[in-house]
Coordinates of C-alpha atoms in Angstrom, one line a residue:
M1 CA 52.1 53.0 67.2
I2 CA 49.9 51.9 70.1
K3 CA 48.0 55.1 70.1
R4 CA 47.4 55.0 66.4
L5 CA 46.1 51.4 66.8
V6 CA 43.8 52.4 69.6
L7 CA 42.4 55.4 67.7
G8 CA 42.1 53.5 64.5
E9 CA 39.8 50.7 63.4
A10 CA 40.8 48.6 66.4
G11 CA 39.7 51.5 68.6
I12 CA 36.3 51.5 67.0
G13 CA 36.0 47.8 67.5
V14 CA 36.9 48.1 71.2
A15 CA 34.4 50.9 71.6
L16 CA 31.7 48.7 70.0
V17 CA 32.5 45.8 72.4
V18 CA 32.5 48.1 75.4
L19 CA 29.2 49.7 74.4
A20 CA 27.6 46.3 73.9
G21 CA 29.0 45.1 77.2
F22 CA 27.4 48.1 79.0
F23 CA 24.0 47.5 77.4
V24 CA 24.2 43.8 78.3
L25 CA 24.4 44.9 82.0
A26 CA 22.1 47.9 81.8
A27 CA 19.4 47.2 79.2
P28 CA 16.9 44.3 79.8
N29 CA 16.7 41.7 77.0
F30 CA 19.6 43.3 75.1
A31 CA 21.6 40.0 74.8
T32 CA 18.6 37.9 73.8
E33 CA 18.8 36.1 70.4
Q34 CA 15.8 37.9 69.1
N35 CA 17.1 41.3 70.0
L36 CA 20.5 40.6 68.4
R37 CA 18.6 39.7 65.2
N38 CA 16.7 42.9 65.5
I39 CA 19.9 44.9 65.7
M40 CA 21.3 43.2 62.6
T41 CA 18.1 43.9 60.8
Q42 CA 18.0 47.5 61.9
I43 CA 21.5 48.4 60.9
T44 CA 21.2 46.8 57.5
L45 CA 19.9 49.8 55.6
N46 CA 22.4 52.2 57.2
T47 CA 25.3 49.8 56.4
V48 CA 24.3 49.5 52.8
L49 CA 24.0 53.3 52.4
A50 CA 27.2 53.9 54.3
V51 CA 29.1 51.6 51.9
G52 CA 28.3 53.8 49.0
M53 CA 28.8 57.0 51.1
T54 CA 32.3 55.8 51.9
F55 CA 33.3 56.0 48.2
V56 CA 31.9 59.5 47.9
I57 CA 33.5 60.8 51.1
L58 CA 36.9 59.2 50.1
V59 CA 37.0 61.4 47.0
G60 CA 36.2 64.5 49.0
G61 CA 32.5 64.6 48.2
I62 CA 29.3 64.3 50.1
D63 CA 25.8 63.0 49.2
L64 CA 22.8 64.5 51.0
S65 CA 20.3 63.0 48.6
V66 CA 20.5 59.3 49.5
G67 CA 17.4 59.3 51.6
S68 CA 15.2 61.0 49.0
S69 CA 16.8 59.0 46.2
M70 CA 15.9 55.8 48.1
A71 CA 12.3 56.9 48.2
L72 CA 12.3 57.5 44.5
C73 CA 13.9 54.1 43.8
A74 CA 11.3 52.4 46.0
V75 CA 8.2 54.0 44.5
V76 CA 9.3 53.4 40.9
S77 CA 10.2 49.8 41.5
G78 CA 7.4 49.2 43.9
T79 CA 4.8 50.4 41.4
M80 CA 6.3 48.1 38.8
M81 CA 6.0 45.0 40.9
A82 CA 2.8 45.7 43.0
G83 CA 0.2 43.1 42.6
S84 CA 2.5 40.8 40.6
S85 CA 3.8 37.4 41.6
S86 CA 6.0 36.9 38.5
P87 CA 9.7 36.2 39.3
A88 CA 10.6 38.1 36.1
T89 CA 8.7 41.2 37.2
L90 CA 10.4 41.0 40.7
I91 CA 13.9 40.7 39.1
G92 CA 13.1 43.5 36.7
A93 CA 11.9 45.8 39.5
I94 CA 15.1 45.1 41.5
L95 CA 17.2 46.1 38.4
V96 CA 15.1 49.2 37.8
S97 CA 15.6 50.3 41.5
V98 CA 19.4 49.9 41.1
L99 CA 19.3 51.7 37.8
V100 CA 17.3 54.6 39.1
G101 CA 19.7 55.0 42.0
G102 CA 22.7 54.9 39.6
V103 CA 21.2 57.5 37.3
V104 CA 20.6 59.9 40.3
G105 CA 24.2 59.2 41.4
W106 CA 25.5 59.9 37.9
L107 CA 23.6 63.2 37.8
N108 CA 25.0 64.2 41.2
G109 CA 28.5 63.5 40.1
F110 CA 28.2 64.9 36.6
I111 CA 26.7 68.2 37.6
S112 CA 29.2 68.6 40.4
E113 CA 32.2 67.9 38.1
Q114 CA 30.9 69.5 34.9
W115 CA 30.2 72.9 36.5
R116 CA 32.5 72.7 39.4
V117 CA 29.7 73.0 41.9
P118 CA 30.3 71.6 45.4
S119 CA 28.7 68.3 45.8
F120 CA 27.1 69.5 49.0
I121 CA 25.0 72.0 47.0
V122 CA 24.2 69.6 44.2
T123 CA 23.0 66.8 46.4
L124 CA 21.1 69.2 48.6
A125 CA 19.2 70.3 45.5
M126 CA 18.8 66.6 44.5
L127 CA 17.4 65.8 47.9
N128 CA 14.4 68.1 47.2
I129 CA 14.1 67.0 43.5
A130 CA 14.1 63.3 44.3
R131 CA 11.7 63.7 47.1
G132 CA 9.3 65.8 45.0
A133 CA 9.6 63.3 42.1
A134 CA 8.8 60.4 44.4
E135 CA 5.7 62.2 45.8
R136 CA 4.6 63.2 42.3
Y137 CA 5.0 59.7 40.9
T138 CA 2.6 58.2 43.4
D139 CA 0.5 61.3 44.2
A140 CA 2.0 61.0 47.7
A141 CA 0.3 57.6 48.1
T142 CA 1.9 54.6 49.8
I143 CA 2.3 51.4 47.6
Y144 CA 1.1 48.2 49.1
N145 CA 0.5 44.6 47.8
L146 CA 4.2 43.9 47.0
P147 CA 5.2 40.4 45.9
A148 CA 5.1 37.8 48.7
A149 CA 8.5 36.5 47.6
L150 CA 10.0 39.9 48.4
N151 CA 8.5 39.9 51.9
D152 CA 9.6 36.3 52.4
F153 CA 13.2 37.3 51.7
G154 CA 12.8 40.2 54.2
T155 CA 11.9 37.7 57.0
L156 CA 14.3 35.0 56.0
T157 CA 17.2 33.9 58.2
L158 CA 20.3 32.0 57.2
I159 CA 22.1 30.2 60.1
G160 CA 20.2 32.4 62.5
I161 CA 21.2 35.7 60.8
P162 CA 18.7 37.8 58.8
A163 CA 19.2 37.4 55.1
V164 CA 19.0 41.2 54.6
F165 CA 22.0 41.6 56.9
W166 CA 24.0 39.1 54.9
V167 CA 23.4 41.3 51.9
A168 CA 24.8 44.3 53.8
V169 CA 27.8 42.2 54.8
L170 CA 28.4 41.1 51.3
L171 CA 28.3 44.6 50.0
A172 CA 30.7 45.8 52.7
G173 CA 33.0 43.0 51.8
A174 CA 32.8 43.9 48.1
G175 CA 33.5 47.5 48.9
W176 CA 36.5 46.5 51.0
F177 CA 37.9 44.4 48.1
V178 CA 37.5 47.3 45.6
L179 CA 39.1 49.9 47.8
S180 CA 42.0 47.7 49.1
R181 CA 42.7 45.3 46.2
T182 CA 42.0 47.1 43.0
V183 CA 43.6 49.9 41.0
F184 CA 40.3 51.8 41.0
G185 CA 40.3 51.7 44.8
R186 CA 43.8 53.2 44.9
L187 CA 42.6 55.9 42.5
I188 CA 39.7 56.7 44.9
Y189 CA 42.1 57.2 47.8
A190 CA 44.6 59.1 45.6
T191 CA 41.9 61.5 44.3
G192 CA 40.8 62.4 47.8
N193 CA 44.4 62.9 48.9
N194 CA 45.8 64.8 46.0
E195 CA 43.6 65.3 43.0
E196 CA 46.1 67.4 41.1
A197 CA 48.7 64.6 41.3
V198 CA 46.3 62.1 40.0
R199 CA 45.4 64.4 37.1
L200 CA 49.0 65.0 36.2
S201 CA 49.6 61.2 36.2
G202 CA 47.2 61.0 33.3
H203 CA 43.9 60.0 35.0
K204 CA 40.7 61.9 34.6
T205 CA 39.6 62.6 38.2
S206 CA 36.2 63.7 37.1
R207 CA 35.4 60.2 35.9
I208 CA 36.7 58.8 39.2
K209 CA 34.5 61.1 41.2
I210 CA 31.4 60.5 39.0
A211 CA 32.0 56.7 39.4
A212 CA 32.0 57.1 43.2
F213 CA 28.6 58.8 43.1
V214 CA 27.2 56.2 40.8
I215 CA 28.4 53.5 43.2
A216 CA 26.6 55.3 46.0
G217 CA 23.5 55.5 43.8
F218 CA 23.6 51.7 43.2
T219 CA 23.7 51.1 47.0
V220 CA 20.7 53.4 47.4
G221 CA 18.7 51.3 44.9
I222 CA 19.7 48.1 46.8
A223 CA 18.7 49.7 50.1
A224 CA 15.3 50.6 48.6
I225 CA 14.7 46.9 47.8
L226 CA 15.8 45.8 51.3
Y227 CA 13.5 48.4 52.8
M228 CA 10.5 47.1 50.9
A229 CA 11.5 43.5 51.7
R230 CA 11.4 44.4 55.4
L231 CA 8.2 46.5 55.6
N232 CA 6.4 45.3 52.5
I233 CA 5.5 48.8 51.4
A234 CA 7.0 51.6 49.2
S235 CA 6.4 55.1 50.5
P236 CA 7.4 58.4 48.9
I237 CA 8.3 59.7 52.4
L238 CA 10.7 56.9 53.4
G239 CA 14.3 57.5 54.0
Q240 CA 14.1 60.9 55.8
G241 CA 17.3 61.5 57.7
Y242 CA 19.0 58.4 56.3
E243 CA 21.7 60.4 54.7
L244 CA 22.8 61.8 58.0
N245 CA 23.0 58.3 59.6
A246 CA 25.1 57.1 56.7
I247 CA 27.5 60.0 56.9
A248 CA 27.7 59.5 60.7
A249 CA 28.6 55.8 60.2
V250 CA 31.4 56.7 57.8
V251 CA 32.8 59.5 60.1
I252 CA 32.6 57.4 63.2
G253 CA 34.4 54.7 61.2
G254 CA 37.4 57.1 60.9
A255 CA 36.9 58.6 57.4
S256 CA 37.9 62.2 56.8
L257 CA 35.3 64.5 55.3
M258 CA 38.2 66.2 53.4
G259 CA 38.7 62.9 51.5
G260 CA 41.5 60.4 51.1
R261 CA 41.2 58.7 54.4
G262 CA 38.9 56.0 55.7
S263 CA 38.1 52.3 55.3
M264 CA 35.2 50.0 54.6
V265 CA 35.9 48.1 57.8
G266 CA 35.7 51.3 59.8
T267 CA 32.4 52.2 58.1
F268 CA 30.9 48.8 58.9
L269 CA 32.0 49.1 62.6
G270 CA 30.6 52.6 62.7
A271 CA 27.2 51.5 61.4
C272 CA 27.2 48.7 64.0
L273 CA 28.1 51.1 66.8
L274 CA 25.2 53.4 65.8
G275 CA 22.8 50.5 65.7
V276 CA 23.9 49.1 69.0
L277 CA 23.7 52.5 70.6
T278 CA 20.2 53.2 69.3
N279 CA 18.8 49.8 70.2
G280 CA 20.4 49.8 73.7
L281 CA 19.1 53.3 74.5
L282 CA 15.6 52.3 73.3
L283 CA 15.6 49.2 75.6
M284 CA 16.7 51.4 78.5
G285 CA 13.6 53.5 78.0
V286 CA 15.5 56.6 76.9
S287 CA 13.2 59.1 75.1
D288 CA 13.6 59.9 71.5
F289 CA 14.8 63.4 72.2
E290 CA 17.5 62.2 74.6
R291 CA 18.6 59.5 72.1
Q292 CA 19.2 62.2 69.5
I293 CA 21.3 64.2 71.9
I294 CA 23.4 61.2 72.9
T295 CA 23.8 60.1 69.3
G296 CA 24.9 63.6 68.3
L297 CA 27.5 63.6 71.2
V298 CA 28.9 60.3 70.0
I299 CA 29.4 61.7 66.5
L300 CA 31.0 64.8 67.9
V301 CA 33.4 62.7 70.1
A302 CA 34.2 60.6 67.0
V303 CA 35.1 63.7 65.0
V304 CA 37.3 65.1 67.9
L305 CA 39.1 61.8 68.2
D306 CA 39.6 61.6 64.5
A307 CA 41.2 65.1 64.6
Y308 CA 43.5 64.1 67.4
R309 CA 44.5 60.9 65.6
L310 CA 45.4 63.0 62.5
R311 CA 47.5 65.4 64.5
L312 CA 49.2 62.4 66.2
A313 CA 50.0 60.8 62.9
R314 CA 51.5 64.0 61.6
K315 CA 53.6 64.4 64.7
L316 CA 54.9 60.8 64.5
A317 CA 55.7 61.4 60.8
V318 CA 57.7 64.5 61.7
T319 CA 59.6 62.9 64.7
Q320 CA 60.3 59.6 63.0
P321 CA 64.1 59.4 62.2
A322 CA 65.0 59.2 58.5
Q323 CA 66.1 55.8 57.2
P324 CA 69.8 55.6 56.1
A325 CA 70.3 55.7 52.4
A326 CA 71.1 52.4 50.7
P327 CA 74.6 52.1 49.2
N328 CA 74.8 52.9 45.5
P329 CA 75.7 49.7 43.7
V330 CA 77.0 51.7 40.7
A331 CA 79.6 53.6 42.8
S332 CA 80.9 50.4 44.4

């Protein structure tokens, strides 16, 4: 039990605290109030994308298109609200961004399920389609002159915490509630664990999987809005590599790429760990090349520990003594 606790979500939390403690001692200005706000701002986008990615990975899928889809959402909604100060236009652009992301997610899920094509291949193709569509839509130009209200939100702080980070926390909380407190959440886990059993129980697993991709698409649209709020631009080349960071956060958080195992709390802690690691290494003056190597090693260690945790859980399940059968009240 102790080993499972250490290697579970509590283990990720402990690793995060230890890592932060190391950087407090080793990296100058790491523990300053301004840098802590910087960390929260920097991990916002990855947290939002990882929330949606968690749903996809739990059903045994993968989504490599989130970075490119985010660029498409940004340029479509950014073009719509550029040069406008109307609140209605801003709200409409936000809804359009979320809608575009949802449509891309639906296409990923529908194509994968309708023709039984692995989601890896479908989303890899969508990665190129969405990126090309974003560049075609703006002729590869960056969009400026976004509403001041959007930029004001991007720089707003609430009780000392960036407002964009609060959005990420709320999304992670909503994702946790759906996965742990709703029937749909149970079906998400069940589909990843044993799809055939879910199908035989009368549920259409294809709809569940498509819904997971649509949720991921919605989070992509929200992430695009938060990106524009932070940087006040919409670029067709934004989001490159974001899909890998989101997958890394989910995997570090303890999710299995085979599906059926993982949690939103673990995903949130995984995103925080990656953010703290990147920020601390930057403050220590580590080069970009070395940061990539170290980040890759951290992901590899997380996967190895996850495999060890799974084998340990299976071993404990085998060695655990069976419970005595309850007396039959009918016979007595």
